[in-house]
Every structure is written in structure tokens, then in C-alpha cells.
Amino acid sequence: MTTKATSYLTHFRNIGIAAHIDAGKTTTTERILYYTGRTHNIGEVHDGAATMDWMEQERERGITITAAATTAKWKHSATGEEYTVNIIDTPGHVDFTIEVERSMRVLDGAVAVFDSSQGVEPQSETVWRQADRYGVPRIAFSNKMDKTGASFELVLSDIRERLGAIPAPIQYPMGQESDFKGIIDLVRQRAHTYTNDLGTDITESDIPEQYMDKVREMRAALIEAAAEVDEDVMMKFLEGEEPTVEELVLAIRKGTVEKKIFPVLCGSALKNKGVQLLLDAVVDYLPSPLEVPAIRGHIEDSEETRDFPADPEGKLAALAFKIMADPYVGRLTFVRIYSGTLSSGSYVFNASKGKRERVGRLLRMHANSREDVTELRAGELGAVIGLKDAGTGNTLIGDGDEHVLLESIDVPEPVIKLAIEPKTKADQDKMGVGLQRLAEEDPTFRVESDPESGQTTIAGMGELHLEILVDRLRREYKVDANVGAPQVAYRETITKAVDVEGKFVRQSGGRGQFGHVKIKAEPLPPGSGFVFENAVVGGTVPREYVKPAQ
Ligand code: GDP
């Protein structure tokens, strides 16, 4: 419900950009930040200038592993209204599933980026299922329309067949592959032609005659899909009348928020085609914090629950979703405020740890700058400096308020472990401190030491995950270490199970339908994970690694 206090939230969008690695998530995010005016040069991702990739090694590896939240402003091209778009970065690599889970928890909607020459790839499917599990409404962006082999139809049919979702194309490409010239907006019935690859020269016009038949057919299908979810559009449809643009937008929005339809757009992030229209669609179709279900809190020592609707005047309920070591200010705790207002200099209660903590400074992160703010209100995301104990998934509430724990983040069990020792014996203690700090930041990273042999082992989500942490140990804590051969970290207890189809059959608990399952795994080349021989394995293992039982 919108009240005077919550009216600002109608112009807020908290979104994630999710994709298979290499589909173009980083490029799309970068272009979005560029067009929202916060970055001034478009860096080539793999040349080390990507704005969202903070850490040195991410740039070297060309992958994004942090889930920072960046605030941008966007003025809708058709309505001229200004919106705040918070972009929560989600990683594309499967080893960082926990990072995806974290971001799914705190975002209200997502843009799923596909490579239109590849269609739906295994990892896009994994991310899509995760979004399903968290009930995240989505729009799809069929990227790389300029690439050889690009096909909008392929993406549409893959969404239908591989993801089992109903795609609602709201655009149609003018040309494909090297001939990709522009985009037809099926909702507003306008053609956007890009005369160069820099995004500087865009003409808007009527739809060229040659596309009219296709456009009529596709728009009719879109109106029919909208009618299925909206009574007003349905009434008009039955009377043979066309809805107005506003009615059509509202109906598609309704269907998207209810996750009944998935608008599909197309473009080429690299060639600066379609990014502005994508931002307009984020505003048009993805929900504001007022349109998603209120987060639920469980009252300590009772069966009772409490809902926290987005309201800056309500009781404080915030979730810490990412801890980052920052070279300038120390420890940064990224938080999403669900309800109430978090003020700098105030005291909060960390209900997960049972500790009172002081909030130092509050930061709103932009692509190229950080802004000190005195408060973060319901629906906002930002970073806190000064929290010493908060970890990923911790609930922060008002000091003195009733103790509640917000529905937290699922932490998958590590799947692989390695023995580790410092190259120089004298570094043993330093290594211990470094590893412990890294483990505090990342709940899927575990450090164990065998009291008898004194051997230290580290466990994580995959070889690349551990490789990156060993690399960080060297860079940030100046400890060079040798590691042993990877071993599978057997999980005696599975917390989530998937069947061969990749469906989650059980979501939580210790023993369940499948009891204890031992898994046999065979390592693939570094970084690509394992093939699991059992049909039923832990929920963090994506389907592409599951070999059906013989
Ligand atoms: P991510 O792994 O999903 O973050 O993907 P990146 O944004 O790093 O892109 C992967 C590769 O695809 C890079 O070489 C990009 O330059 C390239 N790429 C991204 N978008 C496009 C596009 O629209 N067209 C073409 N042809 N290449 C693209």
C-alpha cells in the first residue's frame, strides 16, 4: 500500500542482473551504469576497466564474484519520470552459488541476460531456478544480437522449452547478426534505429513497412498474453478493442510481478543497442519494494512470525547480505533495509549474534563514487562502516525491539577441500589469521585444522573458489601458500536435494526423503567443478554436473 511515507518507493527498483558466464552481464551492467550517468568511460570488461568488478583478480579473470549494490538514477525515456535503480551484482560462475543466493534474497526483480547465439545455457538455467525459488520476477534480455548465429527466436523458444516459462516478447529486432540495426518496441509501436555502435546516434520513428505484418502478429499475441492476467485488457480484448499503451504496460507489469509472464527484450550491450530501452523496461515491469511480499521475521523462542512491510516509519528490520574488506575504510557490511530507517551513529541489535552494535558511517555506493548518507530508509541498500560482528545473513533490528530473525540466506555446504600450508613456516600464524578473516566474509569457505597432525584444510564450493581465496591470502595477507590435491568434501547431511531433472525436491532440514547420501565425484578440469554420479546430490550442485544413475 502506498502512503505519504512510502510514496518514494514507487520510484525505486532493486534489481539483479543474472546470467551464464560470458553472456554479457558485466558489459550490460557497465552500459547501464554508463547510461545512468554515473560512469564516464565505457571500459572493456576483459581489459581491466570494468566498474562493477572491484577486485584486482576479478579483473584478471574477467569474472564477477562480489555482490555489491550500486545505486543509479534513470529517467524513463517515454514518461520523463526519474527512478532510483539499485543494481545488485550477481556472479555468473557456478562456484559462487552463495553469492547468487545472497543477491536473490535482497533484490525485488532481475534481468536475465542471454547470449542470443547460445540461447538458454546450463548456468542460465541454474540461475533461473534460483530466481524461481526466491520468487523473483524477471525480464529477459536477449543480448549479443549482433553476433554471428544470433537468433531472437532461439532465445524465445529456449525460454519456453528449457525454462518452462511463458516468454512475452515486447520487442522485435530489425535485422540480426551483422545486420542488426535496431529494435521495434511492440508496446509503444516505435522503431529505434542505431546508426553507430557508440550509442550516440539513435533515431526513433514509425515502424518500417516491411516489419508491419510481423509486428501486428506479435503485438496481438502480446495483448492476448496481457489479457490473460488483466481483466480490463481482457474486457477490451473480448470486445475487439485495443488497450491503450498505459493499460498494456500495466497489464504486462501485473503479469511480470505475478511471475506469470516474462517480458523479453533484445539488443547488443557491446554495441550500445537497446540498453536505454532495457532500463525503461526495468522501470515499467519490475516491481518496486512495495509490490513484493513483506519479509517475514521469526520471533525468538516462539512459533510466531512478524511481517515487515516496506515502511520507513515501521520497526527497523535489515539484513546484512555481504561483508567486504575495504582497503580504505576497513570492514563494509552491505545491508538491505526492509522496514524502518537505519541512521548513522545509532545502535542496532544484531539478533543473529545477540549483540548490540554501533552503526558508524553509512554509504550509498555509486559506480565511481561513494556518498556518505545519514540514513538508509526502507527499501534502500547501502553499506555500513563500523559493524564489527555482523556476518552474511545476520538480522539487524532496533535496539530494544522484540527479538526477531529474518528469513535468512541458505548457506550450501562446501563440496571440495584442500590441504594448505604456508611456503615459509614462519607464516603459519599469519596464514591462520588471514584464513579466518576470509572465512568470516564468506560463509561457504571453511577452515579446519587437524589437532593431531596440525594440518590445515580449507573447504569451498569449487576449485576456482578456493584458488581465488588462496590468491587473496597472498595479496591481502602476504602469505604464499602451497595447496594439496583437491578432495571431495563429503557431506553427511544434505540440506537441499535435487533430482536428475534439477528440481529441488527438498528445501531444508537434516535428514529427509533421501536420508544421508554419499556422493561419488570425479574432478573435471580446474574451475569447472565435478560430475556427480548419483542422481541425488546436494542442492548446490547444478544439473549440468549431475549424471543420471545407471
Ligand atoms: P559476463 O561473463 O556475463 O559478465 O560477460 P561479459 O560482459 O564479460 O562479456 C563476455 C564477452 O562477450 C566479452 O568478450 C564481451 O565483449 C562480449 N560481449 C558482451 N556483450 C556483447 C554483445 O552485445 N555483442 C557481442 N558481439 N559481444 C558481446
PDB file of C-alpha atoms and ligand atoms in Angstrom, residues 19-28 44-46 62 64 143-147 267-271, ligand 1:
ATOM      1  CA  ALA A  19      23.421 -14.700 -16.476  1.00  0.00           C
ATOM      2  CA  HIS A  20      25.549 -17.552 -17.628  1.00  0.00           C
ATOM      3  CA  ILE A  21      29.209 -16.573 -17.628  1.00  0.00           C
ATOM      4  CA  ASP A  22      30.107 -14.751 -20.867  1.00  0.00           C
ATOM      5  CA  ALA A  23      26.503 -13.936 -21.763  1.00  0.00           C
ATOM      6  CA  GLY A  24      27.366 -10.290 -21.272  1.00  0.00           C
ATOM      7  CA  LYS A  25      26.284  -9.499 -17.736  1.00  0.00           C
ATOM      8  CA  THR A  26      29.297  -7.327 -16.971  1.00  0.00           C
ATOM      9  CA  THR A  27      29.029  -5.448 -20.263  1.00  0.00           C
ATOM     10  CA  THR A  28      25.293  -4.900 -19.759  1.00  0.00           C
ATOM     11  CA  GLU A  44      36.219  -3.088 -21.991  1.00  0.00           C
ATOM     12  CA  VAL A  45      35.479  -5.762 -19.462  1.00  0.00           C
ATOM     13  CA  HIS A  46      38.408  -8.000 -20.034  1.00  0.00           C
ATOM     14  CA  GLY A  62      37.179 -11.472 -16.158  1.00  0.00           C
ATOM     15  CA  THR A  64      32.471 -11.013 -11.202  1.00  0.00           C
ATOM     16  CA  ASN A 143      21.967  -9.877 -25.730  1.00  0.00           C
ATOM     17  CA  LYS A 144      24.587 -10.147 -28.498  1.00  0.00           C
ATOM     18  CA  MET A 145      22.040  -9.700 -31.301  1.00  0.00           C
ATOM     19  CA  ASP A 146      24.961  -8.508 -33.439  1.00  0.00           C
ATOM     20  CA  LYS A 147      26.866 -11.782 -33.101  1.00  0.00           C
ATOM     21  CA  GLY A 267      19.875  -5.788 -28.023  1.00  0.00           C
ATOM     22  CA  SER A 268      23.622  -5.682 -28.032  1.00  0.00           C
ATOM     23  CA  ALA A 269      25.203  -4.304 -24.888  1.00  0.00           C
ATOM     24  CA  LEU A 270      28.616  -4.212 -26.522  1.00  0.00           C
ATOM     25  CA  LYS A 271      27.349  -2.191 -29.493  1.00  0.00           C
TER      26      LYS A 271
HETATM   27  P1  GDP B   1      29.764 -11.934 -18.326  1.00  0.00           P
HETATM   28  O1  GDP B   1      30.700 -13.072 -18.117  1.00  0.00           O
HETATM   29  O2  GDP B   1      28.347 -12.395 -18.451  1.00  0.00           O
HETATM   30  O3  GDP B   1      29.925 -10.811 -17.360  1.00  0.00           O
HETATM   31  O4  GDP B   1      30.076 -11.398 -19.802  1.00  0.00           O
HETATM   32  P2  GDP B   1      30.939 -10.157 -20.284  1.00  0.00           P
HETATM   33  O5  GDP B   1      30.155  -8.913 -20.186  1.00  0.00           O
HETATM   34  O6  GDP B   1      32.258 -10.224 -19.642  1.00  0.00           O
HETATM   35  O7  GDP B   1      31.036 -10.499 -21.833  1.00  0.00           O
HETATM   36  C1  GDP B   1      31.640 -11.678 -22.320  1.00  0.00           C
HETATM   37  C2  GDP B   1      32.199 -11.422 -23.696  1.00  0.00           C
HETATM   38  O8  GDP B   1      31.131 -11.163 -24.601  1.00  0.00           O
HETATM   39  C3  GDP B   1      33.118 -10.206 -23.766  1.00  0.00           C
HETATM   40  O9  GDP B   1      34.168 -10.504 -24.664  1.00  0.00           O
HETATM   41  C4  GDP B   1      32.234  -9.116 -24.312  1.00  0.00           C
HETATM   42  O10 GDP B   1      32.946  -8.132 -25.020  1.00  0.00           O
HETATM   43  C5  GDP B   1      31.311  -9.901 -25.227  1.00  0.00           C
HETATM   44  N1  GDP B   1      30.002  -9.257 -25.378  1.00  0.00           N
HETATM   45  C6  GDP B   1      29.215  -8.734 -24.411  1.00  0.00           C
HETATM   46  N2  GDP B   1      28.093  -8.211 -24.941  1.00  0.00           N
HETATM   47  C7  GDP B   1      28.171  -8.420 -26.269  1.00  0.00           C
HETATM   48  C8  GDP B   1      27.321  -8.086 -27.366  1.00  0.00           C
HETATM   49  O11 GDP B   1      26.263  -7.481 -27.224  1.00  0.00           O
HETATM   50  N3  GDP B   1      27.746  -8.479 -28.597  1.00  0.00           N
HETATM   51  C9  GDP B   1      28.924  -9.137 -28.801  1.00  0.00           C
HETATM   52  N4  GDP B   1      29.230  -9.466 -30.057  1.00  0.00           N
HETATM   53  N5  GDP B   1      29.747  -9.450 -27.802  1.00  0.00           N
HETATM   54  C10 GDP B   1      29.393  -9.088 -26.555  1.00  0.00           C
END
